[in-house]
mmCIF file of C-alpha atoms and ligand atoms in Angstrom:
data_model
loop_
_atom_site.group_PDB
_atom_site.id
_atom_site.type_symbol
_atom_site.label_atom_id
_atom_site.label_comp_id
_atom_site.label_asym_id
_atom_site.label_seq_id
_atom_site.Cartn_x
_atom_site.Cartn_y
_atom_site.Cartn_z
ATOM 1 C CA MET A 1 -5.270 4.254 24.397
ATOM 2 C CA SER A 2 -5.184 0.610 24.246
ATOM 3 C CA ILE A 3 -7.943 -0.888 22.099
ATOM 4 C CA LEU A 4 -6.889 -4.395 22.770
ATOM 5 C CA PRO A 5 -9.214 -5.651 25.760
ATOM 6 C CA PRO A 6 -7.942 -8.246 28.039
ATOM 7 C CA PRO A 7 -8.769 -11.649 27.008
ATOM 8 C CA PRO A 8 -11.598 -13.172 28.629
ATOM 9 C CA GLU A 9 -10.569 -15.961 31.223
ATOM 10 C CA ARG A 10 -13.168 -18.575 29.652
ATOM 11 C CA ILE A 11 -14.548 -19.058 26.407
ATOM 12 C CA ASP A 12 -16.821 -21.770 26.819
ATOM 13 C CA HIS A 13 -19.951 -19.661 26.022
ATOM 14 C CA LEU A 14 -18.671 -18.606 22.916
ATOM 15 C CA VAL A 15 -17.639 -22.136 21.548
ATOM 16 C CA GLU A 16 -20.492 -24.376 22.903
ATOM 17 C CA GLY A 17 -21.253 -27.262 21.023
ATOM 18 C CA MET A 18 -18.256 -26.675 18.524
ATOM 19 C CA THR A 19 -15.202 -28.658 17.931
ATOM 20 C CA LEU A 20 -12.113 -26.872 18.907
ATOM 21 C CA LEU A 21 -9.725 -26.960 16.088
ATOM 22 C CA ASP A 22 -5.802 -26.766 16.836
ATOM 23 C CA PRO A 23 -4.286 -25.138 13.612
ATOM 24 C CA SER A 24 -0.722 -26.216 14.953
ATOM 25 C CA ALA A 25 -1.902 -29.872 14.149
ATOM 26 C CA GLU A 26 -2.663 -29.003 10.378
ATOM 27 C CA ASP A 27 -0.459 -30.346 7.801
ATOM 28 C CA GLY A 28 -1.219 -27.010 5.651
ATOM 29 C CA LEU A 29 -3.613 -24.258 5.427
ATOM 30 C CA LEU A 30 -5.052 -22.660 2.705
ATOM 31 C CA VAL A 31 -7.404 -19.575 3.085
ATOM 32 C CA VAL A 32 -9.236 -18.590 -0.336
ATOM 33 C CA LEU A 33 -11.058 -15.566 -0.231
ATOM 34 C CA PRO A 34 -11.860 -12.613 -2.647
ATOM 35 C CA HIS A 35 -10.324 -9.443 -0.909
ATOM 36 C CA PRO A 36 -7.243 -8.201 0.683
ATOM 37 C CA ASP A 37 -8.259 -7.852 4.528
ATOM 38 C CA ASP A 38 -10.904 -10.918 4.480
ATOM 39 C CA GLU A 39 -8.148 -13.283 5.737
ATOM 40 C CA SER A 40 -7.302 -11.195 8.649
ATOM 41 C CA PHE A 41 -10.944 -10.323 9.726
ATOM 42 C CA SER A 42 -11.967 -13.908 9.126
ATOM 43 C CA SER A 43 -9.059 -16.200 9.942
ATOM 44 C CA GLY A 44 -6.012 -13.836 10.880
ATOM 45 C CA GLY A 45 -5.586 -15.739 14.416
ATOM 46 C CA THR A 46 -5.852 -19.310 12.838
ATOM 47 C CA MET A 47 -3.294 -18.365 9.925
ATOM 48 C CA ALA A 48 -0.759 -17.100 12.851
ATOM 49 C CA LEU A 49 -1.438 -20.157 15.291
ATOM 50 C CA ALA A 50 -0.512 -22.593 12.261
ATOM 51 C CA SER A 51 2.321 -20.686 10.952
ATOM 52 C CA ASP A 52 3.877 -20.193 14.431
ATOM 53 C CA ALA A 53 3.832 -24.109 14.774
ATOM 54 C CA GLY A 54 5.581 -24.407 11.261
ATOM 55 C CA VAL A 55 2.549 -25.209 9.248
ATOM 56 C CA PRO A 56 2.769 -23.997 5.810
ATOM 57 C CA VAL A 57 0.052 -21.323 5.466
ATOM 58 C CA THR A 58 -1.321 -19.661 2.077
ATOM 59 C CA TYR A 59 -3.568 -16.915 1.277
ATOM 60 C CA LEU A 60 -5.240 -17.325 -2.125
ATOM 61 C CA CYS A 61 -6.757 -13.813 -2.655
ATOM 62 C CA GLY A 62 -9.369 -13.528 -5.562
ATOM 63 C CA THR A 63 -8.884 -9.917 -6.164
ATOM 64 C CA TYR A 64 -6.886 -6.520 -5.555
ATOM 65 C CA GLY A 65 -9.889 -5.397 -3.885
ATOM 66 C CA ASP A 66 -9.491 -2.289 -6.035
ATOM 67 C CA MET A 67 -13.326 -1.292 -6.189
ATOM 68 C CA GLY A 68 -13.401 -0.529 -2.297
ATOM 69 C CA ARG A 69 -14.993 2.584 -1.383
ATOM 70 C CA ARG A 70 -12.835 3.116 1.848
ATOM 71 C CA MET A 71 -9.941 5.089 0.883
ATOM 72 C CA GLY A 72 -8.206 5.619 4.090
ATOM 73 C CA SER A 73 -9.387 7.998 6.846
ATOM 74 C CA PRO A 74 -8.480 10.553 5.935
ATOM 75 C CA PHE A 75 -8.481 9.412 2.169
ATOM 76 C CA PHE A 76 -4.807 8.739 0.573
ATOM 77 C CA ALA A 77 -5.859 6.355 -2.192
ATOM 78 C CA THR A 78 -7.510 6.744 -5.286
ATOM 79 C CA ARG A 79 -9.638 4.192 -7.394
ATOM 80 C CA GLU A 80 -6.657 4.111 -9.578
ATOM 81 C CA SER A 81 -3.797 3.425 -6.883
ATOM 82 C CA MET A 82 -6.043 1.324 -5.026
ATOM 83 C CA ARG A 83 -4.573 -1.872 -6.317
ATOM 84 C CA ASP A 84 -1.087 -1.383 -5.553
ATOM 85 C CA VAL A 85 -1.975 0.196 -2.247
ATOM 86 C CA ARG A 86 -4.169 -3.027 -1.339
ATOM 87 C CA GLU A 87 -1.452 -5.509 -2.307
ATOM 88 C CA ARG A 88 1.108 -3.690 -0.163
ATOM 89 C CA GLU A 89 -1.252 -3.807 2.897
ATOM 90 C CA LEU A 90 -1.735 -7.522 2.096
ATOM 91 C CA ALA A 91 1.932 -8.258 1.751
ATOM 92 C CA GLU A 92 2.410 -6.552 5.239
ATOM 93 C CA ALA A 93 -0.541 -8.394 6.806
ATOM 94 C CA CYS A 94 0.469 -11.493 5.458
ATOM 95 C CA GLU A 95 3.980 -11.068 6.731
ATOM 96 C CA ILE A 96 2.396 -10.486 10.475
ATOM 97 C CA LEU A 97 0.897 -13.768 10.124
ATOM 98 C CA GLY A 98 3.423 -15.735 8.614
ATOM 99 C CA ALA A 99 1.377 -16.379 5.534
ATOM 100 C CA ARG A 100 2.525 -16.341 1.962
ATOM 101 C CA TYR A 101 -0.089 -14.956 -0.404
ATOM 102 C CA GLU A 102 -1.033 -15.591 -4.315
ATOM 103 C CA LEU A 103 -3.407 -13.477 -6.413
ATOM 104 C CA LEU A 104 -5.923 -14.724 -8.714
ATOM 105 C CA GLY A 105 -6.064 -11.279 -10.253
ATOM 106 C CA MET A 106 -9.932 -10.661 -10.985
ATOM 107 C CA ARG A 107 -11.701 -7.453 -10.602
ATOM 108 C CA ASP A 108 -12.974 -6.634 -7.134
ATOM 109 C CA ARG A 109 -16.881 -6.916 -7.507
ATOM 110 C CA MET A 110 -16.759 -9.065 -10.605
ATOM 111 C CA VAL A 111 -15.961 -12.432 -9.442
ATOM 112 C CA GLU A 112 -19.591 -13.608 -9.446
ATOM 113 C CA PHE A 113 -19.711 -12.990 -13.266
ATOM 114 C CA GLU A 114 -16.450 -14.805 -14.314
ATOM 115 C CA ASP A 115 -16.884 -18.398 -15.460
ATOM 116 C CA ARG A 116 -17.590 -20.305 -12.298
ATOM 117 C CA ARG A 117 -15.847 -23.426 -13.657
ATOM 118 C CA GLU A 118 -12.756 -21.672 -14.687
ATOM 119 C CA VAL A 119 -12.621 -19.907 -11.107
ATOM 120 C CA ALA A 120 -13.232 -23.299 -9.613
ATOM 121 C CA GLY A 121 -10.325 -24.862 -11.825
ATOM 122 C CA ARG A 122 -7.784 -22.226 -10.909
ATOM 123 C CA VAL A 123 -8.481 -22.858 -7.174
ATOM 124 C CA ARG A 124 -8.334 -26.486 -7.644
ATOM 125 C CA GLU A 125 -4.841 -26.023 -9.302
ATOM 126 C CA VAL A 126 -3.659 -24.297 -6.194
ATOM 127 C CA ILE A 127 -5.217 -26.996 -4.033
ATOM 128 C CA GLU A 128 -3.365 -29.581 -5.955
ATOM 129 C CA ARG A 129 -0.104 -28.147 -5.678
ATOM 130 C CA LEU A 130 -0.183 -26.999 -2.031
ATOM 131 C CA ALA A 131 -2.070 -30.175 -0.827
ATOM 132 C CA PRO A 132 -3.274 -28.428 2.302
ATOM 133 C CA SER A 133 -5.179 -30.409 5.108
ATOM 134 C CA THR A 134 -7.802 -27.640 5.728
ATOM 135 C CA VAL A 135 -9.145 -25.123 2.949
ATOM 136 C CA ILE A 136 -10.921 -21.976 4.469
ATOM 137 C CA THR A 137 -13.370 -19.941 2.441
ATOM 138 C CA PHE A 138 -16.657 -18.152 2.726
ATOM 139 C CA TYR A 139 -20.033 -19.869 3.313
ATOM 140 C CA PRO A 140 -21.621 -19.692 -0.215
ATOM 141 C CA GLY A 141 -24.915 -17.705 0.003
ATOM 142 C CA HIS A 142 -24.081 -16.726 3.752
ATOM 143 C CA ALA A 143 -21.633 -14.037 3.295
ATOM 144 C CA VAL A 144 -23.211 -10.786 2.379
ATOM 145 C CA HIS A 145 -20.836 -9.700 -0.491
ATOM 146 C CA PRO A 146 -21.425 -11.127 -3.737
ATOM 147 C CA ASP A 147 -17.718 -11.611 -4.228
ATOM 148 C CA HIS A 148 -17.671 -13.652 -0.946
ATOM 149 C CA ASP A 149 -20.263 -15.828 -1.997
ATOM 150 C CA ALA A 150 -19.115 -16.197 -5.493
ATOM 151 C CA MET A 151 -15.399 -17.196 -4.037
ATOM 152 C CA GLY A 152 -16.819 -19.489 -1.459
ATOM 153 C CA LEU A 153 -18.876 -21.290 -4.226
ATOM 154 C CA ALA A 154 -15.822 -21.582 -6.543
ATOM 155 C CA THR A 155 -13.721 -23.062 -3.744
ATOM 156 C CA LYS A 156 -16.582 -25.641 -2.807
ATOM 157 C CA LEU A 157 -16.624 -26.625 -6.383
ATOM 158 C CA ALA A 158 -12.916 -26.980 -6.737
ATOM 159 C CA VAL A 159 -12.864 -29.275 -3.524
ATOM 160 C CA GLU A 160 -15.858 -31.423 -4.661
ATOM 161 C CA GLY A 161 -13.909 -31.896 -7.915
ATOM 162 C CA LEU A 162 -10.936 -33.134 -6.335
ATOM 163 C CA THR A 163 -10.193 -36.781 -7.488
ATOM 164 C CA LYS A 164 -7.686 -37.468 -4.739
ATOM 165 C CA ARG A 165 -7.437 -36.374 -1.212
ATOM 166 C CA LYS A 166 -10.260 -33.741 -0.181
ATOM 167 C CA PRO A 167 -8.945 -31.367 2.392
ATOM 168 C CA GLN A 168 -11.497 -30.130 5.256
ATOM 169 C CA LEU A 169 -13.431 -27.280 3.834
ATOM 170 C CA LEU A 170 -14.376 -24.778 6.251
ATOM 171 C CA GLY A 171 -16.783 -21.924 5.925
ATOM 172 C CA VAL A 172 -16.740 -18.258 7.639
ATOM 173 C CA ALA A 173 -20.555 -17.165 7.728
ATOM 174 C CA VAL A 174 -20.901 -13.395 7.517
ATOM 175 C CA GLY A 175 -23.790 -10.891 8.756
ATOM 176 C CA ASP A 176 -26.284 -10.888 11.821
ATOM 177 C CA ARG A 177 -25.226 -13.798 14.356
ATOM 178 C CA GLN A 178 -28.895 -14.341 15.244
ATOM 179 C CA GLN A 179 -29.964 -14.978 11.877
ATOM 180 C CA LEU A 180 -26.960 -16.964 10.970
ATOM 181 C CA ARG A 181 -27.971 -19.432 13.775
ATOM 182 C CA ALA A 182 -31.474 -19.648 12.878
ATOM 183 C CA LEU A 183 -30.476 -20.603 9.408
ATOM 184 C CA LEU A 184 -27.610 -22.392 9.854
ATOM 185 C CA GLY A 185 -27.169 -23.485 13.468
ATOM 186 C CA PRO A 186 -24.282 -22.684 15.670
ATOM 187 C CA PRO A 187 -20.634 -22.798 13.852
ATOM 188 C CA HIS A 188 -19.340 -26.505 13.918
ATOM 189 C CA VAL A 189 -15.702 -25.751 14.243
ATOM 190 C CA ALA A 190 -14.224 -22.836 16.707
ATOM 191 C CA VAL A 191 -10.188 -21.639 17.191
ATOM 192 C CA ASP A 192 -9.463 -19.861 20.460
ATOM 193 C CA ILE A 193 -7.195 -17.080 19.262
ATOM 194 C CA ARG A 194 -6.751 -15.571 22.444
ATOM 195 C CA SER A 195 -2.755 -16.043 22.385
ATOM 196 C CA VAL A 196 -2.216 -14.492 19.085
ATOM 197 C CA ARG A 197 -4.975 -11.424 19.374
ATOM 198 C CA GLN A 198 -2.357 -8.883 19.002
ATOM 199 C CA ARG A 199 -1.274 -10.360 15.840
ATOM 200 C CA LYS A 200 -4.570 -10.454 14.380
ATOM 201 C CA LEU A 201 -5.211 -6.666 15.583
ATOM 202 C CA ASP A 202 -1.751 -5.832 13.895
ATOM 203 C CA ALA A 203 -2.824 -7.720 10.652
ATOM 204 C CA LEU A 204 -6.077 -5.684 10.643
ATOM 205 C CA ARG A 205 -3.968 -2.572 11.205
ATOM 206 C CA ALA A 206 -1.868 -3.309 8.218
ATOM 207 C CA HIS A 207 -4.959 -3.055 5.889
ATOM 208 C CA ARG A 208 -4.704 0.659 6.624
ATOM 209 C CA SER A 209 -6.699 1.903 4.016
ATOM 210 C CA GLN A 210 -9.758 -0.418 4.764
ATOM 211 C CA THR A 211 -9.643 -0.563 8.681
ATOM 212 C CA GLU A 212 -8.264 3.231 9.585
ATOM 213 C CA MET A 213 -11.755 4.250 10.268
ATOM 214 C CA MET A 214 -12.683 1.077 12.276
ATOM 215 C CA PHE A 215 -9.551 1.810 14.558
ATOM 216 C CA LEU A 216 -10.558 5.345 14.917
ATOM 217 C CA ARG A 217 -13.871 4.573 16.028
ATOM 218 C CA TRP A 218 -13.001 1.621 18.360
ATOM 219 C CA ALA A 219 -10.363 4.402 20.123
ATOM 220 C CA LYS A 220 -13.348 6.392 20.713
ATOM 221 C CA GLN A 221 -14.479 4.014 23.504
ATOM 222 C CA LEU A 222 -17.037 6.414 24.835
ATOM 223 C CA GLU A 223 -19.066 6.195 21.629
ATOM 224 C CA GLU A 224 -19.513 2.497 21.381
ATOM 225 C CA ASP A 225 -22.349 0.591 22.398
ATOM 226 C CA GLU A 226 -22.153 -2.851 24.020
ATOM 227 C CA GLN A 227 -22.908 -4.623 20.748
ATOM 228 C CA THR A 228 -19.857 -3.380 19.063
ATOM 229 C CA LYS A 229 -17.858 -4.210 22.209
ATOM 230 C CA ALA A 230 -18.954 -7.622 22.261
ATOM 231 C CA PHE A 231 -18.204 -7.939 18.243
ATOM 232 C CA ARG A 232 -14.490 -6.616 18.929
ATOM 233 C CA GLN A 233 -13.831 -8.914 22.177
ATOM 234 C CA GLU A 234 -15.345 -11.957 20.167
ATOM 235 C CA MET A 235 -13.470 -11.619 16.992
ATOM 236 C CA LEU A 236 -10.250 -11.370 19.080
ATOM 237 C CA THR A 237 -11.175 -14.407 21.086
ATOM 238 C CA VAL A 238 -12.384 -16.934 18.711
ATOM 239 C CA GLU A 239 -12.570 -17.713 14.881
ATOM 240 C CA ARG A 240 -15.424 -19.918 14.079
ATOM 241 C CA PHE A 241 -16.474 -21.891 10.686
ATOM 242 C CA TYR A 242 -18.945 -24.127 9.295
ATOM 243 C CA ARG A 243 -18.000 -27.326 7.746
ATOM 244 C CA LEU A 244 -18.549 -27.433 4.171
ATOM 245 C CA ASN A 245 -17.669 -30.778 3.168
ATOM 246 C CA GLY A 246 -20.876 -32.568 1.871
ATOM 247 C CA VAL A 247 -23.086 -29.338 2.678
ATOM 248 C CA VAL A 248 -25.664 -29.177 -0.150
ATOM 249 C CA GLY A 249 -26.091 -25.825 -1.765
ATOM 250 C CA PRO A 250 -25.809 -23.507 -4.875
ATOM 251 C CA SER A 251 -23.691 -25.917 -7.156
ATOM 252 C CA GLY A 252 -22.297 -25.597 -10.562
ATOM 253 C CA MET B 1 -5.756 14.209 -4.653
ATOM 254 C CA GLY B 2 -7.097 17.270 -3.214
ATOM 255 C CA PRO B 3 -9.808 19.644 -3.184
ATOM 256 C CA ILE B 4 -11.440 20.583 -6.489
ATOM 257 C CA ASP B 5 -10.351 23.747 -7.918
ATOM 258 C CA LEU B 6 -12.760 25.022 -10.284
ATOM 259 C CA ALA B 7 -10.438 26.959 -12.944
ATOM 260 C CA GLN B 8 -7.936 23.981 -12.687
ATOM 261 C CA VAL B 9 -10.394 21.349 -13.484
ATOM 262 C CA GLN B 10 -11.970 23.202 -16.303
ATOM 263 C CA ALA B 11 -8.653 23.524 -17.824
ATOM 264 C CA GLU B 12 -7.992 19.989 -17.604
ATOM 265 C CA LEU B 13 -11.287 19.138 -19.308
ATOM 266 C CA ASP B 14 -10.710 21.698 -21.752
ATOM 267 C CA ALA B 15 -7.223 19.892 -22.597
ATOM 268 C CA ARG B 16 -9.121 16.829 -23.533
ATOM 269 C CA HIS B 17 -12.016 17.830 -25.533
ATOM 270 C CA ASP B 18 -12.488 16.447 -29.090
ATOM 271 C CA ARG B 19 -10.473 13.258 -28.598
ATOM 272 C CA ASP B 20 -10.936 9.747 -27.895
ATOM 273 C CA LEU B 21 -11.091 8.928 -24.093
ATOM 274 C CA TYR B 22 -11.325 5.955 -21.811
ATOM 275 C CA LEU B 23 -14.162 6.646 -19.058
ATOM 276 C CA HIS B 24 -14.508 5.340 -15.475
ATOM 277 C CA LEU B 25 -17.999 6.589 -13.918
ATOM 278 C CA GLU B 26 -18.846 4.879 -10.673
ATOM 279 C CA THR B 27 -21.071 5.656 -7.810
ATOM 280 C CA THR B 28 -21.337 3.490 -4.487
ATOM 281 C CA THR B 29 -22.916 3.051 -1.159
ATOM 282 C CA GLY B 30 -20.542 0.216 -0.394
ATOM 283 C CA SER B 31 -21.419 -3.152 -0.238
ATOM 284 C CA TYR B 32 -22.411 -3.660 3.526
ATOM 285 C CA THR B 33 -25.515 -1.214 3.982
ATOM 286 C CA ALA B 34 -27.702 -4.190 4.529
ATOM 287 C CA LEU B 35 -26.050 -4.679 7.695
ATOM 288 C CA GLY B 36 -26.394 -1.050 8.911
ATOM 289 C CA PRO B 37 -29.023 0.370 10.985
ATOM 290 C CA GLU B 38 -31.540 0.979 8.086
ATOM 291 C CA LYS B 39 -30.875 -2.336 6.336
ATOM 292 C CA LEU B 40 -30.863 -0.563 2.912
ATOM 293 C CA PRO B 41 -29.746 -2.807 0.064
ATOM 294 C CA PRO B 42 -26.470 -1.689 -1.740
ATOM 295 C CA VAL B 43 -26.707 0.510 -4.596
ATOM 296 C CA ILE B 44 -23.522 0.191 -6.747
ATOM 297 C CA ALA B 45 -22.694 1.033 -10.615
ATOM 298 C CA PHE B 46 -19.585 1.538 -12.655
ATOM 299 C CA VAL B 47 -18.642 1.589 -16.295
ATOM 300 C CA ARG B 48 -14.920 0.896 -16.730
ATOM 301 C CA ASN B 49 -13.043 1.882 -20.078
ATOM 302 C CA ALA B 50 -16.064 2.746 -22.360
ATOM 303 C CA THR B 51 -14.716 5.041 -24.766
ATOM 304 C CA VAL B 52 -16.094 8.678 -25.030
ATOM 305 C CA ARG B 53 -15.324 11.716 -27.072
ATOM 306 C CA PHE B 54 -16.845 15.150 -26.001
ATOM 307 C CA ASP B 55 -17.544 18.617 -27.658
ATOM 308 C CA ARG B 56 -17.964 20.267 -24.411
ATOM 309 C CA ALA B 57 -17.228 19.659 -20.577
ATOM 310 C CA MET B 58 -17.951 22.020 -17.693
ATOM 311 C CA VAL B 59 -17.430 21.703 -13.964
ATOM 312 C CA THR B 60 -19.624 23.546 -11.950
ATOM 313 C CA GLY B 61 -21.262 24.202 -8.443
ATOM 314 C CA GLU B 62 -20.497 25.488 -5.085
ATOM 315 C CA GLY B 63 -19.008 22.171 -3.779
ATOM 316 C CA PRO B 64 -19.534 19.246 -3.897
ATOM 317 C CA TYR B 65 -19.223 19.836 -7.820
ATOM 318 C CA ARG B 66 -21.234 18.607 -10.485
ATOM 319 C CA VAL B 67 -19.472 17.519 -14.131
ATOM 320 C CA GLY B 68 -21.042 17.140 -17.431
ATOM 321 C CA LEU B 69 -19.855 15.926 -20.474
ATOM 322 C CA LYS B 70 -21.568 16.465 -23.753
ATOM 323 C CA LEU B 71 -20.645 13.636 -26.300
ATOM 324 C CA HIS B 72 -21.261 13.219 -29.819
ATOM 325 C CA GLY B 73 -25.010 11.951 -29.526
ATOM 326 C CA GLY B 74 -25.064 11.628 -25.472
ATOM 327 C CA TRP B 75 -24.136 12.909 -21.985
ATOM 328 C CA VAL B 76 -21.907 12.243 -19.230
ATOM 329 C CA TYR B 77 -22.618 13.298 -15.552
ATOM 330 C CA ALA B 78 -21.535 13.433 -11.990
ATOM 331 C CA GLN B 79 -22.520 15.002 -8.772
ATOM 332 C CA GLY B 80 -21.200 15.171 -5.478
ATOM 333 C CA LEU B 81 -17.390 15.585 -6.595
ATOM 334 C CA THR B 82 -15.123 16.968 -4.229
ATOM 335 C CA ASP B 83 -11.463 16.164 -4.959
ATOM 336 C CA TYR B 84 -9.302 15.655 -8.001
ATOM 337 C CA THR B 85 -5.886 14.859 -9.177
ATOM 338 C CA VAL B 86 -4.136 14.203 -12.380
ATOM 339 C CA ASN B 87 -1.998 11.134 -11.835
ATOM 340 C CA GLU B 88 1.552 9.912 -12.588
ATOM 341 C CA ARG B 89 -0.282 8.370 -16.050
ATOM 342 C CA GLY B 90 -1.793 11.674 -16.837
ATOM 343 C CA GLU B 91 -5.293 10.327 -15.964
ATOM 344 C CA LEU B 92 -7.894 12.888 -14.577
ATOM 345 C CA LEU B 93 -9.520 11.413 -11.325
ATOM 346 C CA LEU B 94 -12.439 13.215 -9.881
ATOM 347 C CA ALA B 95 -13.767 11.486 -7.025
ATOM 348 C CA GLY B 96 -16.442 12.623 -4.099
ATOM 349 C CA HIS B 97 -15.611 11.740 -0.641
ATOM 350 C CA ASP B 98 -18.130 11.526 2.438
ATOM 351 C CA ALA B 99 -16.538 13.047 5.845
ATOM 352 C CA GLU B 100 -14.859 9.838 6.527
ATOM 353 C CA GLY B 101 -13.086 9.447 3.332
ATOM 354 C CA ASN B 102 -15.220 6.911 1.690
ATOM 355 C CA LEU B 103 -15.753 7.029 -2.103
ATOM 356 C CA ARG B 104 -19.006 7.841 -3.141
ATOM 357 C CA VAL B 105 -18.723 8.971 -6.782
ATOM 358 C CA ALA B 106 -15.618 8.818 -9.540
ATOM 359 C CA LEU B 107 -15.472 10.310 -13.017
ATOM 360 C CA GLN B 108 -12.109 9.806 -14.452
ATOM 361 C CA LEU B 109 -10.744 10.144 -18.006
ATOM 362 C CA SER B 110 -7.442 8.689 -19.591
ATOM 363 C CA GLU B 111 -5.988 8.682 -23.010
ATOM 364 C CA ARG B 112 -4.983 4.893 -22.362
ATOM 365 C CA PRO B 113 -7.385 2.356 -20.837
ATOM 366 C CA PHE B 114 -7.483 2.028 -17.252
ATOM 367 C CA ARG B 115 -5.981 -1.152 -15.828
ATOM 368 C CA GLU B 116 -8.436 -3.791 -16.454
HETATM 369 ZN ZN1 ZN C 301 -14.439 -8.910 1.465
#
């Protein structure tokens, strides 16, 4: 049974008031998030569209994701094998998305307890080396998982500390859509990913230890409520971001 | 990793008594419980690479199982353990999984530090 729904013909209602971003027009795309699989969920389509157009795409991943509770369904990983399992999954997902990856090697869950300026400095070095035109990270304070918030904050500090050309900084917000809109307004930027939805799905599937359960549930379509279906349809149709350049928020 | 066999796990524990060991002890609800229907805050705790030395160790229960380690001057306890393995590094890994394969609790002992 295919879990890939046909793409909607119109996306106007999903991108109302947002600027459409064309990833193929970028000079370089850098995605900075803490866990293997964050990249595929949040921006897999954007990454695929950019790399297909020859834009260099790098995923700078903060941790090995080695404290996750998902071990596969049925479980096949242990706490100690998790690190290697997830790096292999990350390599496969990045290959599908046409991206290269680098790891900062922090311990999963511990990002917020590292020295914020040191982490920001390491991110800044990578930005200076790769000189991307756009950097994607989590929206600090609106990303649910403490690692997400901390990585978003470090990346925001890294960009603010750049002395030369600053890239566009885009933030991924996580959580209840309505609540986020009430707090932050609608996202500023949207990417139409309909043409690469299968790639995004394949990249998600490559993160098998984390997504196997989700795919099992999706396959049992009968049990799904309308909200779940709408969520899946949307995540395979558009990726939406907030512009973080100049946003006042938690800082160093 | 497979279902706990009481006799085998007991033997693995006994083989490690009165030696300096590195402990990994963890319990987790996962990070996303606040997004669930009950909006519960996550509860997660872990200790990694604390050193322990025990006089007595016991695995017990009808499954899921409990393990208690009587230290020189303290205790280590875990409940809800379902599976175990001794990995290629000789580390004893005990874990409790839910029906979907998610980790809920882990108790691990190693003679060398676990990877940081
Ligand atoms: Zn994450």
